[in-house]
Amino acid sequence: MFFLSGIFITAFIVSASVGPVLINFLYKLGFGQSIRECGPENHIKKSGTPTMGGFMILTGIVAALLFWNDFTSAVIIALILTLGYATIGFIDDYIKVVMKRNLGLTAAQKVIMQVLLAGIYLYYVDPEKIIWLPGLNIEIDLGYGYYILVFLLLVGTTNAVNLTDGLDGLVACVSLPVTFVFAVIAYTAGHMDLSGYALTIAGSCLGFLIYNHYPARIFMGDTGSLALGGGIAALALLTKTELLLILLGGIYVAEAASVIIQVAYFRYSGGKRIFRMSPLHHHFELGGWREPKVVGSFAAASCFFSMLALGLWFLK
């Protein structure tokens, strides 16, 4: 337990300590967020706030792992996926901020790069093709179908987490209970190393929240949100809780589903909408909820989903 508390505290301290330095550095470089005109009007005032704050989270993760020398094969795999998806996010942020192309990478470019990284994971790791069905407590051998699941999980999770990153502190608050539950799952399954890795993510997110809570002094950017998605997906794959992630990451699923439903309904209903705006957090925001209320409610919902998922795990 000393190791787990130590690695969490180290990640928190490093992430929090890097904050002021990174914020000043990004201000000097002029790396401010451009706000899309199609978004909520009250977000326009956020234009110019430094982005790429995901580097705080990444620094906290790597520093904690180095300090505690926790580089097992499983942790290295998780770290590679985290940094790999962070790199895709950085390229997207760089295009937006430096090259002044507000939309960054196209959706197709993002997906292709995400799929390639998932393919690299499958090529070098060749994981077990057995999945656990939560609640039923049975295991199924998917055979080569497991490869499809891996692609869907990695690409789906990274994009869903990315969509959740739309309000000050939202994705970090939602991700805290998710990573804490993964720490418990890994610990009870005998994976102390992965439990520590989950806590490095949690500690780094908590340190980041010092500067990202409303009103945010820095944004996570795709550098951070895709990194979080990659790290969380890696934990699901390596702890063999792929399907449990659907419940555990219930807010991510709801955010992604709201976009899919909105686009499909708009297209096939002749321009009508189900939500005021998607992703889902904007629907509540445009309904009159202030940002802190939306973030607090979504964080509470994430805690609820996380506790349900943990309950299913202990019934295994």
PDB file of C-alpha atoms in Angstrom:
ATOM      1  CA  MET A   1       0.000   0.000   0.000  1.00  0.00           C
ATOM      2  CA  PHE A   2       2.954   2.329   0.574  1.00  0.00           C
ATOM      3  CA  PHE A   3       3.888   1.918  -3.087  1.00  0.00           C
ATOM      4  CA  LEU A   4       0.352   2.702  -4.285  1.00  0.00           C
ATOM      5  CA  SER A   5      -0.099   5.785  -2.114  1.00  0.00           C
ATOM      6  CA  GLY A   6       3.424   6.936  -2.961  1.00  0.00           C
ATOM      7  CA  ILE A   7       3.038   6.650  -6.723  1.00  0.00           C
ATOM      8  CA  PHE A   8      -0.320   8.480  -6.568  1.00  0.00           C
ATOM      9  CA  ILE A   9       1.080  11.336  -4.472  1.00  0.00           C
ATOM     10  CA  THR A  10       4.181  11.612  -6.679  1.00  0.00           C
ATOM     11  CA  ALA A  11       2.072  11.901  -9.839  1.00  0.00           C
ATOM     12  CA  PHE A  12      -0.131  14.525  -8.168  1.00  0.00           C
ATOM     13  CA  ILE A  13       2.784  16.646  -6.925  1.00  0.00           C
ATOM     14  CA  VAL A  14       4.651  16.561 -10.235  1.00  0.00           C
ATOM     15  CA  SER A  15       1.558  17.359 -12.300  1.00  0.00           C
ATOM     16  CA  ALA A  16       0.575  20.215  -9.996  1.00  0.00           C
ATOM     17  CA  SER A  17       4.134  21.579  -9.878  1.00  0.00           C
ATOM     18  CA  VAL A  18       4.485  21.616 -13.665  1.00  0.00           C
ATOM     19  CA  GLY A  19       1.272  23.646 -14.031  1.00  0.00           C
ATOM     20  CA  PRO A  20       2.487  27.236 -13.478  1.00  0.00           C
ATOM     21  CA  VAL A  21       5.616  26.680 -15.579  1.00  0.00           C
ATOM     22  CA  LEU A  22       3.669  25.157 -18.477  1.00  0.00           C
ATOM     23  CA  ILE A  23       0.934  27.814 -18.374  1.00  0.00           C
ATOM     24  CA  ASN A  24       3.486  30.656 -18.542  1.00  0.00           C
ATOM     25  CA  PHE A  25       5.420  28.873 -21.298  1.00  0.00           C
ATOM     26  CA  LEU A  26       2.299  28.333 -23.415  1.00  0.00           C
ATOM     27  CA  TYR A  27       1.253  31.965 -22.902  1.00  0.00           C
ATOM     28  CA  LYS A  28       4.634  33.167 -24.160  1.00  0.00           C
ATOM     29  CA  LEU A  29       4.352  30.930 -27.225  1.00  0.00           C
ATOM     30  CA  GLY A  30       0.812  32.133 -27.864  1.00  0.00           C
ATOM     31  CA  PHE A  31      -0.564  28.606 -27.768  1.00  0.00           C
ATOM     32  CA  GLY A  32      -4.108  29.656 -26.947  1.00  0.00           C
ATOM     33  CA  GLN A  33      -7.283  27.707 -27.677  1.00  0.00           C
ATOM     34  CA  SER A  34      -9.414  28.867 -30.607  1.00  0.00           C
ATOM     35  CA  ILE A  35     -13.116  28.526 -29.850  1.00  0.00           C
ATOM     36  CA  ARG A  36     -15.341  27.322 -32.670  1.00  0.00           C
ATOM     37  CA  GLU A  37     -18.199  29.682 -33.524  1.00  0.00           C
ATOM     38  CA  CYS A  38     -20.656  26.773 -33.738  1.00  0.00           C
ATOM     39  CA  GLY A  39     -20.189  26.076 -30.017  1.00  0.00           C
ATOM     40  CA  PRO A  40     -22.047  27.690 -27.092  1.00  0.00           C
ATOM     41  CA  GLU A  41     -21.795  31.502 -27.190  1.00  0.00           C
ATOM     42  CA  ASN A  42     -20.580  31.743 -23.595  1.00  0.00           C
ATOM     43  CA  HIS A  43     -17.446  29.799 -24.567  1.00  0.00           C
ATOM     44  CA  ILE A  44     -16.160  32.605 -26.789  1.00  0.00           C
ATOM     45  CA  LYS A  45     -14.620  34.294 -23.730  1.00  0.00           C
ATOM     46  CA  LYS A  46     -12.392  31.241 -23.285  1.00  0.00           C
ATOM     47  CA  SER A  47     -10.553  31.954 -26.528  1.00  0.00           C
ATOM     48  CA  GLY A  48      -6.832  32.374 -25.930  1.00  0.00           C
ATOM     49  CA  THR A  49      -6.683  30.140 -22.851  1.00  0.00           C
ATOM     50  CA  PRO A  50      -3.543  27.967 -23.144  1.00  0.00           C
ATOM     51  CA  THR A  51      -4.112  24.442 -24.406  1.00  0.00           C
ATOM     52  CA  MET A  52      -1.971  21.274 -24.553  1.00  0.00           C
ATOM     53  CA  GLY A  53      -2.267  21.013 -20.781  1.00  0.00           C
ATOM     54  CA  GLY A  54      -2.201  17.267 -21.273  1.00  0.00           C
ATOM     55  CA  PHE A  55       1.566  17.558 -20.942  1.00  0.00           C
ATOM     56  CA  MET A  56       0.997  18.108 -17.209  1.00  0.00           C
ATOM     57  CA  ILE A  57      -0.742  14.743 -16.970  1.00  0.00           C
ATOM     58  CA  LEU A  58       1.876  12.979 -19.084  1.00  0.00           C
ATOM     59  CA  THR A  59       4.710  14.480 -17.031  1.00  0.00           C
ATOM     60  CA  GLY A  60       3.071  13.337 -13.800  1.00  0.00           C
ATOM     61  CA  ILE A  61       2.615   9.791 -15.121  1.00  0.00           C
ATOM     62  CA  VAL A  62       6.151   9.396 -16.446  1.00  0.00           C
ATOM     63  CA  ALA A  63       7.823  11.056 -13.451  1.00  0.00           C
ATOM     64  CA  ALA A  64       5.950   8.840 -10.975  1.00  0.00           C
ATOM     65  CA  LEU A  65       6.882   5.707 -12.911  1.00  0.00           C
ATOM     66  CA  LEU A  66      10.532   6.773 -13.053  1.00  0.00           C
ATOM     67  CA  PHE A  67      10.671   7.645  -9.357  1.00  0.00           C
ATOM     68  CA  TRP A  68       9.144   4.334  -8.288  1.00  0.00           C
ATOM     69  CA  ASN A  69      10.863   2.363 -11.075  1.00  0.00           C
ATOM     70  CA  ASP A  70       7.605   0.656 -11.973  1.00  0.00           C
ATOM     71  CA  PHE A  71       8.341  -0.484 -15.533  1.00  0.00           C
ATOM     72  CA  THR A  72       6.932  -3.984 -15.877  1.00  0.00           C
ATOM     73  CA  SER A  73       5.982  -5.279 -19.315  1.00  0.00           C
ATOM     74  CA  ALA A  74       2.304  -4.491 -18.696  1.00  0.00           C
ATOM     75  CA  VAL A  75       3.079  -0.940 -17.574  1.00  0.00           C
ATOM     76  CA  ILE A  76       5.321  -0.385 -20.605  1.00  0.00           C
ATOM     77  CA  ILE A  77       2.475  -1.477 -22.905  1.00  0.00           C
ATOM     78  CA  ALA A  78       0.033   0.844 -21.137  1.00  0.00           C
ATOM     79  CA  LEU A  79       2.512   3.720 -21.273  1.00  0.00           C
ATOM     80  CA  ILE A  80       3.188   3.206 -24.991  1.00  0.00           C
ATOM     81  CA  LEU A  81      -0.540   3.309 -25.749  1.00  0.00           C
ATOM     82  CA  THR A  82      -0.932   6.414 -23.574  1.00  0.00           C
ATOM     83  CA  LEU A  83       1.978   8.236 -25.213  1.00  0.00           C
ATOM     84  CA  GLY A  84       1.044   6.962 -28.659  1.00  0.00           C
ATOM     85  CA  TYR A  85      -2.452   8.418 -28.516  1.00  0.00           C
ATOM     86  CA  ALA A  86      -1.048  11.549 -26.857  1.00  0.00           C
ATOM     87  CA  THR A  87       1.172  12.007 -29.919  1.00  0.00           C
ATOM     88  CA  ILE A  88      -1.869  11.890 -32.208  1.00  0.00           C
ATOM     89  CA  GLY A  89      -3.520  14.463 -29.955  1.00  0.00           C
ATOM     90  CA  PHE A  90      -0.426  16.676 -30.005  1.00  0.00           C
ATOM     91  CA  ILE A  91      -0.362  16.668 -33.804  1.00  0.00           C
ATOM     92  CA  ASP A  92      -4.019  17.712 -33.786  1.00  0.00           C
ATOM     93  CA  ASP A  93      -3.394  20.462 -31.218  1.00  0.00           C
ATOM     94  CA  TYR A  94      -0.323  21.685 -33.120  1.00  0.00           C
ATOM     95  CA  ILE A  95      -2.317  22.036 -36.330  1.00  0.00           C
ATOM     96  CA  LYS A  96      -5.052  23.952 -34.504  1.00  0.00           C
ATOM     97  CA  VAL A  97      -2.842  26.237 -32.437  1.00  0.00           C
ATOM     98  CA  VAL A  98       0.324  26.784 -34.464  1.00  0.00           C
ATOM     99  CA  MET A  99      -0.927  26.306 -38.017  1.00  0.00           C
ATOM    100  CA  LYS A 100      -4.206  28.082 -37.163  1.00  0.00           C
ATOM    101  CA  ARG A 101      -6.427  25.387 -38.683  1.00  0.00           C
ATOM    102  CA  ASN A 102      -9.264  25.361 -36.156  1.00  0.00           C
ATOM    103  CA  LEU A 103     -10.498  21.839 -36.947  1.00  0.00           C
ATOM    104  CA  GLY A 104      -7.031  20.232 -36.731  1.00  0.00           C
ATOM    105  CA  LEU A 105      -6.732  16.738 -38.160  1.00  0.00           C
ATOM    106  CA  THR A 106      -9.681  15.511 -40.168  1.00  0.00           C
ATOM    107  CA  ALA A 107     -11.814  12.772 -38.637  1.00  0.00           C
ATOM    108  CA  ALA A 108     -10.473  10.297 -41.191  1.00  0.00           C
ATOM    109  CA  GLN A 109      -6.847  11.185 -40.418  1.00  0.00           C
ATOM    110  CA  LYS A 110      -7.439  10.745 -36.694  1.00  0.00           C
ATOM    111  CA  VAL A 111      -9.149   7.387 -37.085  1.00  0.00           C
ATOM    112  CA  ILE A 112      -6.474   6.057 -39.454  1.00  0.00           C
ATOM    113  CA  MET A 113      -3.721   6.959 -36.979  1.00  0.00           C
ATOM    114  CA  GLN A 114      -5.692   5.493 -34.066  1.00  0.00           C
ATOM    115  CA  VAL A 115      -6.337   2.262 -35.969  1.00  0.00           C
ATOM    116  CA  LEU A 116      -2.648   1.990 -36.905  1.00  0.00           C
ATOM    117  CA  LEU A 117      -1.649   2.287 -33.249  1.00  0.00           C
ATOM    118  CA  ALA A 118      -4.212  -0.363 -32.299  1.00  0.00           C
ATOM    119  CA  GLY A 119      -2.767  -2.594 -35.017  1.00  0.00           C
ATOM    120  CA  ILE A 120       0.743  -2.134 -33.639  1.00  0.00           C
ATOM    121  CA  TYR A 121      -0.529  -3.151 -30.202  1.00  0.00           C
ATOM    122  CA  LEU A 122      -2.092  -6.343 -31.585  1.00  0.00           C
ATOM    123  CA  TYR A 123       0.989  -7.189 -33.655  1.00  0.00           C
ATOM    124  CA  TYR A 124       3.449  -7.001 -30.784  1.00  0.00           C
ATOM    125  CA  VAL A 125       1.269  -8.100 -27.852  1.00  0.00           C
ATOM    126  CA  ASP A 126      -0.958 -10.835 -29.356  1.00  0.00           C
ATOM    127  CA  PRO A 127      -3.271 -10.878 -26.303  1.00  0.00           C
ATOM    128  CA  GLU A 128      -5.524 -13.653 -25.056  1.00  0.00           C
ATOM    129  CA  LYS A 129      -8.729 -13.794 -27.072  1.00  0.00           C
ATOM    130  CA  ILE A 130     -10.949 -14.651 -24.089  1.00  0.00           C
ATOM    131  CA  ILE A 131     -13.356 -12.036 -22.708  1.00  0.00           C
ATOM    132  CA  TRP A 132     -15.240 -11.967 -19.417  1.00  0.00           C
ATOM    133  CA  LEU A 133     -18.977 -11.196 -19.494  1.00  0.00           C
ATOM    134  CA  PRO A 134     -19.757  -9.037 -16.429  1.00  0.00           C
ATOM    135  CA  GLY A 135     -22.814 -10.115 -14.482  1.00  0.00           C
ATOM    136  CA  LEU A 136     -22.967 -13.535 -16.134  1.00  0.00           C
ATOM    137  CA  ASN A 137     -19.507 -14.486 -14.863  1.00  0.00           C
ATOM    138  CA  ILE A 138     -18.695 -16.544 -17.922  1.00  0.00           C
ATOM    139  CA  GLU A 139     -15.786 -16.339 -20.307  1.00  0.00           C
ATOM    140  CA  ILE A 140     -15.998 -16.598 -24.073  1.00  0.00           C
ATOM    141  CA  ASP A 141     -13.245 -17.247 -26.566  1.00  0.00           C
ATOM    142  CA  LEU A 142     -13.821 -14.754 -29.369  1.00  0.00           C
ATOM    143  CA  GLY A 143     -11.058 -16.122 -31.540  1.00  0.00           C
ATOM    144  CA  TYR A 144     -10.093 -13.633 -34.212  1.00  0.00           C
ATOM    145  CA  GLY A 145     -13.179 -11.617 -33.344  1.00  0.00           C
ATOM    146  CA  TYR A 146     -11.199 -10.361 -30.355  1.00  0.00           C
ATOM    147  CA  TYR A 147      -9.043  -8.327 -32.738  1.00  0.00           C
ATOM    148  CA  ILE A 148     -12.124  -6.428 -33.877  1.00  0.00           C
ATOM    149  CA  LEU A 149     -13.030  -5.779 -30.237  1.00  0.00           C
ATOM    150  CA  VAL A 150      -9.565  -4.345 -29.571  1.00  0.00           C
ATOM    151  CA  PHE A 151      -9.846  -1.958 -32.514  1.00  0.00           C
ATOM    152  CA  LEU A 152     -13.306  -0.841 -31.390  1.00  0.00           C
ATOM    153  CA  LEU A 153     -12.222  -0.436 -27.774  1.00  0.00           C
ATOM    154  CA  LEU A 154      -9.074   1.574 -28.460  1.00  0.00           C
ATOM    155  CA  VAL A 155     -10.519   3.811 -31.162  1.00  0.00           C
ATOM    156  CA  GLY A 156     -13.899   4.126 -29.447  1.00  0.00           C
ATOM    157  CA  THR A 157     -12.519   4.929 -25.991  1.00  0.00           C
ATOM    158  CA  THR A 158     -10.019   7.523 -27.164  1.00  0.00           C
ATOM    159  CA  ASN A 159     -12.647   9.327 -29.242  1.00  0.00           C
ATOM    160  CA  ALA A 160     -15.295   9.096 -26.503  1.00  0.00           C
ATOM    161  CA  VAL A 161     -12.936  10.578 -23.904  1.00  0.00           C
ATOM    162  CA  ASN A 162     -11.985  13.260 -26.419  1.00  0.00           C
ATOM    163  CA  LEU A 163     -15.667  14.180 -26.899  1.00  0.00           C
ATOM    164  CA  THR A 164     -16.118  14.407 -23.120  1.00  0.00           C
ATOM    165  CA  ASP A 165     -13.442  17.106 -22.942  1.00  0.00           C
ATOM    166  CA  GLY A 166     -15.699  20.101 -23.559  1.00  0.00           C
ATOM    167  CA  LEU A 167     -16.123  21.925 -20.247  1.00  0.00           C
ATOM    168  CA  ASP A 168     -13.694  23.148 -17.600  1.00  0.00           C
ATOM    169  CA  GLY A 169     -12.619  20.181 -15.499  1.00  0.00           C
ATOM    170  CA  LEU A 170     -15.162  17.797 -17.017  1.00  0.00           C
ATOM    171  CA  VAL A 171     -13.070  14.975 -18.435  1.00  0.00           C
ATOM    172  CA  ALA A 172     -10.611  14.989 -15.518  1.00  0.00           C
ATOM    173  CA  CYS A 173     -13.437  14.825 -12.950  1.00  0.00           C
ATOM    174  CA  VAL A 174     -15.218  12.067 -14.862  1.00  0.00           C
ATOM    175  CA  SER A 175     -11.983  10.089 -15.259  1.00  0.00           C
ATOM    176  CA  LEU A 176     -10.992  10.152 -11.571  1.00  0.00           C
ATOM    177  CA  PRO A 177     -13.534   7.534 -10.372  1.00  0.00           C
ATOM    178  CA  VAL A 178     -12.850   5.451 -13.484  1.00  0.00           C
ATOM    179  CA  THR A 179      -9.116   5.262 -12.801  1.00  0.00           C
ATOM    180  CA  PHE A 180      -9.603   4.687  -9.062  1.00  0.00           C
ATOM    181  CA  VAL A 181     -11.850   1.707  -9.824  1.00  0.00           C
ATOM    182  CA  PHE A 182      -9.291   0.357 -12.286  1.00  0.00           C
ATOM    183  CA  ALA A 183      -6.713   0.647  -9.496  1.00  0.00           C
ATOM    184  CA  VAL A 184      -8.928  -1.487  -7.239  1.00  0.00           C
ATOM    185  CA  ILE A 185      -9.642  -4.005 -10.009  1.00  0.00           C
ATOM    186  CA  ALA A 186      -5.970  -4.388 -10.868  1.00  0.00           C
ATOM    187  CA  TYR A 187      -4.991  -4.676  -7.196  1.00  0.00           C
ATOM    188  CA  THR A 188      -7.554  -7.381  -6.409  1.00  0.00           C
ATOM    189  CA  ALA A 189      -6.559  -9.256  -9.565  1.00  0.00           C
ATOM    190  CA  GLY A 190      -2.945  -9.323  -8.401  1.00  0.00           C
ATOM    191  CA  HIS A 191      -1.653  -6.701 -10.833  1.00  0.00           C
ATOM    192  CA  MET A 192       0.038  -4.295  -8.437  1.00  0.00           C
ATOM    193  CA  ASP A 193       1.906  -2.677 -11.336  1.00  0.00           C
ATOM    194  CA  LEU A 194      -1.284  -1.823 -13.249  1.00  0.00           C
ATOM    195  CA  SER A 195      -2.925  -0.628 -10.038  1.00  0.00           C
ATOM    196  CA  GLY A 196      -0.019   1.786  -9.673  1.00  0.00           C
ATOM    197  CA  TYR A 197      -0.362   2.878 -13.300  1.00  0.00           C
ATOM    198  CA  ALA A 198      -4.053   3.637 -12.834  1.00  0.00           C
ATOM    199  CA  LEU A 199      -3.155   5.744  -9.799  1.00  0.00           C
ATOM    200  CA  THR A 200      -0.529   7.707 -11.741  1.00  0.00           C
ATOM    201  CA  ILE A 201      -3.304   8.731 -14.129  1.00  0.00           C
ATOM    202  CA  ALA A 202      -5.612   9.605 -11.229  1.00  0.00           C
ATOM    203  CA  GLY A 203      -2.948  11.589  -9.383  1.00  0.00           C
ATOM    204  CA  SER A 204      -1.947  13.477 -12.529  1.00  0.00           C
ATOM    205  CA  CYS A 205      -5.587  14.323 -13.307  1.00  0.00           C
ATOM    206  CA  LEU A 206      -6.060  15.629  -9.776  1.00  0.00           C
ATOM    207  CA  GLY A 207      -2.971  17.830 -10.111  1.00  0.00           C
ATOM    208  CA  PHE A 208      -4.212  19.082 -13.467  1.00  0.00           C
ATOM    209  CA  LEU A 209      -7.611  19.965 -11.981  1.00  0.00           C
ATOM    210  CA  ILE A 210      -5.972  22.619  -9.780  1.00  0.00           C
ATOM    211  CA  TYR A 211      -5.611  24.731 -12.920  1.00  0.00           C
ATOM    212  CA  ASN A 212      -8.401  23.262 -15.064  1.00  0.00           C
ATOM    213  CA  HIS A 213     -11.417  23.681 -12.752  1.00  0.00           C
ATOM    214  CA  TYR A 214     -13.872  26.448 -13.620  1.00  0.00           C
ATOM    215  CA  PRO A 215     -12.787  29.012 -14.731  1.00  0.00           C
ATOM    216  CA  ALA A 216      -9.931  27.079 -16.346  1.00  0.00           C
ATOM    217  CA  ARG A 217      -6.452  28.549 -16.588  1.00  0.00           C
ATOM    218  CA  ILE A 218      -5.396  25.833 -19.023  1.00  0.00           C
ATOM    219  CA  PHE A 219      -7.139  23.299 -21.242  1.00  0.00           C
ATOM    220  CA  MET A 220      -6.212  19.646 -21.643  1.00  0.00           C
ATOM    221  CA  GLY A 221      -6.325  19.683 -25.426  1.00  0.00           C
ATOM    222  CA  ASP A 222      -6.346  16.551 -27.547  1.00  0.00           C
ATOM    223  CA  THR A 223      -2.845  15.878 -26.228  1.00  0.00           C
ATOM    224  CA  GLY A 224      -4.395  15.080 -22.868  1.00  0.00           C
ATOM    225  CA  SER A 225      -7.814  13.684 -23.776  1.00  0.00           C
ATOM    226  CA  LEU A 226      -6.486  11.158 -26.289  1.00  0.00           C
ATOM    227  CA  ALA A 227      -3.729  10.206 -23.838  1.00  0.00           C
ATOM    228  CA  LEU A 228      -6.360   9.596 -21.136  1.00  0.00           C
ATOM    229  CA  GLY A 229      -8.422   7.545 -23.553  1.00  0.00           C
ATOM    230  CA  GLY A 230      -5.410   5.465 -24.500  1.00  0.00           C
ATOM    231  CA  GLY A 231      -4.441   4.883 -20.879  1.00  0.00           C
ATOM    232  CA  ILE A 232      -7.945   3.913 -19.800  1.00  0.00           C
ATOM    233  CA  ALA A 233      -8.391   1.588 -22.789  1.00  0.00           C
ATOM    234  CA  ALA A 234      -5.025   0.006 -21.993  1.00  0.00           C
ATOM    235  CA  LEU A 235      -6.122  -0.675 -18.414  1.00  0.00           C
ATOM    236  CA  ALA A 236      -9.301  -2.360 -19.676  1.00  0.00           C
ATOM    237  CA  LEU A 237      -7.333  -4.532 -22.099  1.00  0.00           C
ATOM    238  CA  LEU A 238      -4.600  -5.513 -19.666  1.00  0.00           C
ATOM    239  CA  THR A 239      -6.966  -6.294 -16.773  1.00  0.00           C
ATOM    240  CA  LYS A 240      -9.277  -8.218 -19.162  1.00  0.00           C
ATOM    241  CA  THR A 241     -12.265  -5.996 -18.324  1.00  0.00           C
ATOM    242  CA  GLU A 242     -12.975  -4.902 -21.885  1.00  0.00           C
ATOM    243  CA  LEU A 243     -16.768  -5.153 -21.634  1.00  0.00           C
ATOM    244  CA  LEU A 244     -16.900  -3.772 -18.091  1.00  0.00           C
ATOM    245  CA  LEU A 245     -15.504  -0.521 -19.489  1.00  0.00           C
ATOM    246  CA  ILE A 246     -18.863   0.076 -21.197  1.00  0.00           C
ATOM    247  CA  LEU A 247     -20.451   0.498 -17.748  1.00  0.00           C
ATOM    248  CA  LEU A 248     -17.411   1.896 -15.960  1.00  0.00           C
ATOM    249  CA  GLY A 249     -17.003   4.572 -18.634  1.00  0.00           C
ATOM    250  CA  GLY A 250     -20.743   5.211 -18.836  1.00  0.00           C
ATOM    251  CA  ILE A 251     -20.314   8.975 -19.228  1.00  0.00           C
ATOM    252  CA  TYR A 252     -17.893   8.491 -22.123  1.00  0.00           C
ATOM    253  CA  VAL A 253     -20.421   6.171 -23.766  1.00  0.00           C
ATOM    254  CA  ALA A 254     -23.270   8.653 -23.246  1.00  0.00           C
ATOM    255  CA  GLU A 255     -21.223  11.522 -24.710  1.00  0.00           C
ATOM    256  CA  ALA A 256     -20.251   9.535 -27.805  1.00  0.00           C
ATOM    257  CA  ALA A 257     -23.761   8.113 -28.234  1.00  0.00           C
ATOM    258  CA  SER A 258     -25.284  11.607 -28.091  1.00  0.00           C
ATOM    259  CA  VAL A 259     -23.132  12.691 -31.040  1.00  0.00           C
ATOM    260  CA  ILE A 260     -23.965   9.586 -33.080  1.00  0.00           C
ATOM    261  CA  ILE A 261     -27.706   9.917 -32.362  1.00  0.00           C
ATOM    262  CA  GLN A 262     -27.710  13.650 -33.097  1.00  0.00           C
ATOM    263  CA  VAL A 263     -25.936  13.282 -36.433  1.00  0.00           C
ATOM    264  CA  ALA A 264     -28.062  10.322 -37.541  1.00  0.00           C
ATOM    265  CA  TYR A 265     -31.364  11.953 -36.510  1.00  0.00           C
ATOM    266  CA  PHE A 266     -30.404  15.260 -38.133  1.00  0.00           C
ATOM    267  CA  ARG A 267     -29.570  13.510 -41.379  1.00  0.00           C
ATOM    268  CA  TYR A 268     -32.653  11.309 -41.614  1.00  0.00           C
ATOM    269  CA  SER A 269     -35.243  13.691 -40.145  1.00  0.00           C
ATOM    270  CA  GLY A 270     -34.624  16.567 -42.503  1.00  0.00           C
ATOM    271  CA  GLY A 271     -32.601  18.742 -40.157  1.00  0.00           C
ATOM    272  CA  LYS A 272     -34.314  18.126 -36.818  1.00  0.00           C
ATOM    273  CA  ARG A 273     -32.379  17.658 -33.577  1.00  0.00           C
ATOM    274  CA  ILE A 274     -32.908  15.531 -30.475  1.00  0.00           C
ATOM    275  CA  PHE A 275     -30.423  17.421 -28.309  1.00  0.00           C
ATOM    276  CA  ARG A 276     -29.985  21.186 -28.126  1.00  0.00           C
ATOM    277  CA  MET A 277     -26.357  20.513 -29.002  1.00  0.00           C
ATOM    278  CA  SER A 278     -24.043  17.528 -28.807  1.00  0.00           C
ATOM    279  CA  PRO A 279     -21.978  16.173 -27.106  1.00  0.00           C
ATOM    280  CA  LEU A 280     -24.397  15.677 -24.229  1.00  0.00           C
ATOM    281  CA  HIS A 281     -22.799  18.170 -21.823  1.00  0.00           C
ATOM    282  CA  HIS A 282     -23.677  21.023 -24.203  1.00  0.00           C
ATOM    283  CA  HIS A 283     -27.329  19.940 -24.171  1.00  0.00           C
ATOM    284  CA  PHE A 284     -27.514  20.623 -20.441  1.00  0.00           C
ATOM    285  CA  GLU A 285     -25.430  23.761 -20.726  1.00  0.00           C
ATOM    286  CA  LEU A 286     -27.790  25.252 -23.313  1.00  0.00           C
ATOM    287  CA  GLY A 287     -30.675  24.222 -21.072  1.00  0.00           C
ATOM    288  CA  GLY A 288     -29.498  26.776 -18.521  1.00  0.00           C
ATOM    289  CA  TRP A 289     -27.115  24.726 -16.372  1.00  0.00           C
ATOM    290  CA  ARG A 290     -23.909  26.504 -15.388  1.00  0.00           C
ATOM    291  CA  GLU A 291     -20.654  24.715 -16.188  1.00  0.00           C
ATOM    292  CA  PRO A 292     -19.871  23.733 -12.571  1.00  0.00           C
ATOM    293  CA  LYS A 293     -23.332  22.154 -12.239  1.00  0.00           C
ATOM    294  CA  VAL A 294     -22.887  20.113 -15.420  1.00  0.00           C
ATOM    295  CA  VAL A 295     -19.406  19.005 -14.379  1.00  0.00           C
ATOM    296  CA  GLY A 296     -20.517  18.119 -10.852  1.00  0.00           C
ATOM    297  CA  SER A 297     -23.523  16.160 -12.112  1.00  0.00           C
ATOM    298  CA  PHE A 298     -21.504  14.255 -14.691  1.00  0.00           C
ATOM    299  CA  ALA A 299     -18.797  13.495 -12.108  1.00  0.00           C
ATOM    300  CA  ALA A 300     -21.451  12.174  -9.721  1.00  0.00           C
ATOM    301  CA  ALA A 301     -22.895  10.021 -12.513  1.00  0.00           C
ATOM    302  CA  SER A 302     -19.407   8.725 -13.261  1.00  0.00           C
ATOM    303  CA  CYS A 303     -19.030   7.754  -9.595  1.00  0.00           C
ATOM    304  CA  PHE A 304     -22.358   5.915  -9.801  1.00  0.00           C
ATOM    305  CA  PHE A 305     -21.358   3.979 -12.927  1.00  0.00           C
ATOM    306  CA  SER A 306     -17.971   3.235 -11.391  1.00  0.00           C
ATOM    307  CA  MET A 307     -19.515   1.802  -8.230  1.00  0.00           C
ATOM    308  CA  LEU A 308     -21.875  -0.373 -10.299  1.00  0.00           C
ATOM    309  CA  ALA A 309     -18.923  -1.661 -12.321  1.00  0.00           C
ATOM    310  CA  LEU A 310     -16.929  -2.348  -9.165  1.00  0.00           C
ATOM    311  CA  GLY A 311     -19.886  -4.259  -7.740  1.00  0.00           C
ATOM    312  CA  LEU A 312     -19.995  -6.472 -10.831  1.00  0.00           C
ATOM    313  CA  TRP A 313     -16.265  -7.048 -10.509  1.00  0.00           C
ATOM    314  CA  PHE A 314     -16.577  -8.233  -6.896  1.00  0.00           C
ATOM    315  CA  LEU A 315     -19.401 -10.580  -7.912  1.00  0.00           C
ATOM    316  CA  LYS A 316     -17.015 -12.288 -10.315  1.00  0.00           C
TER     317      LYS A 316
END
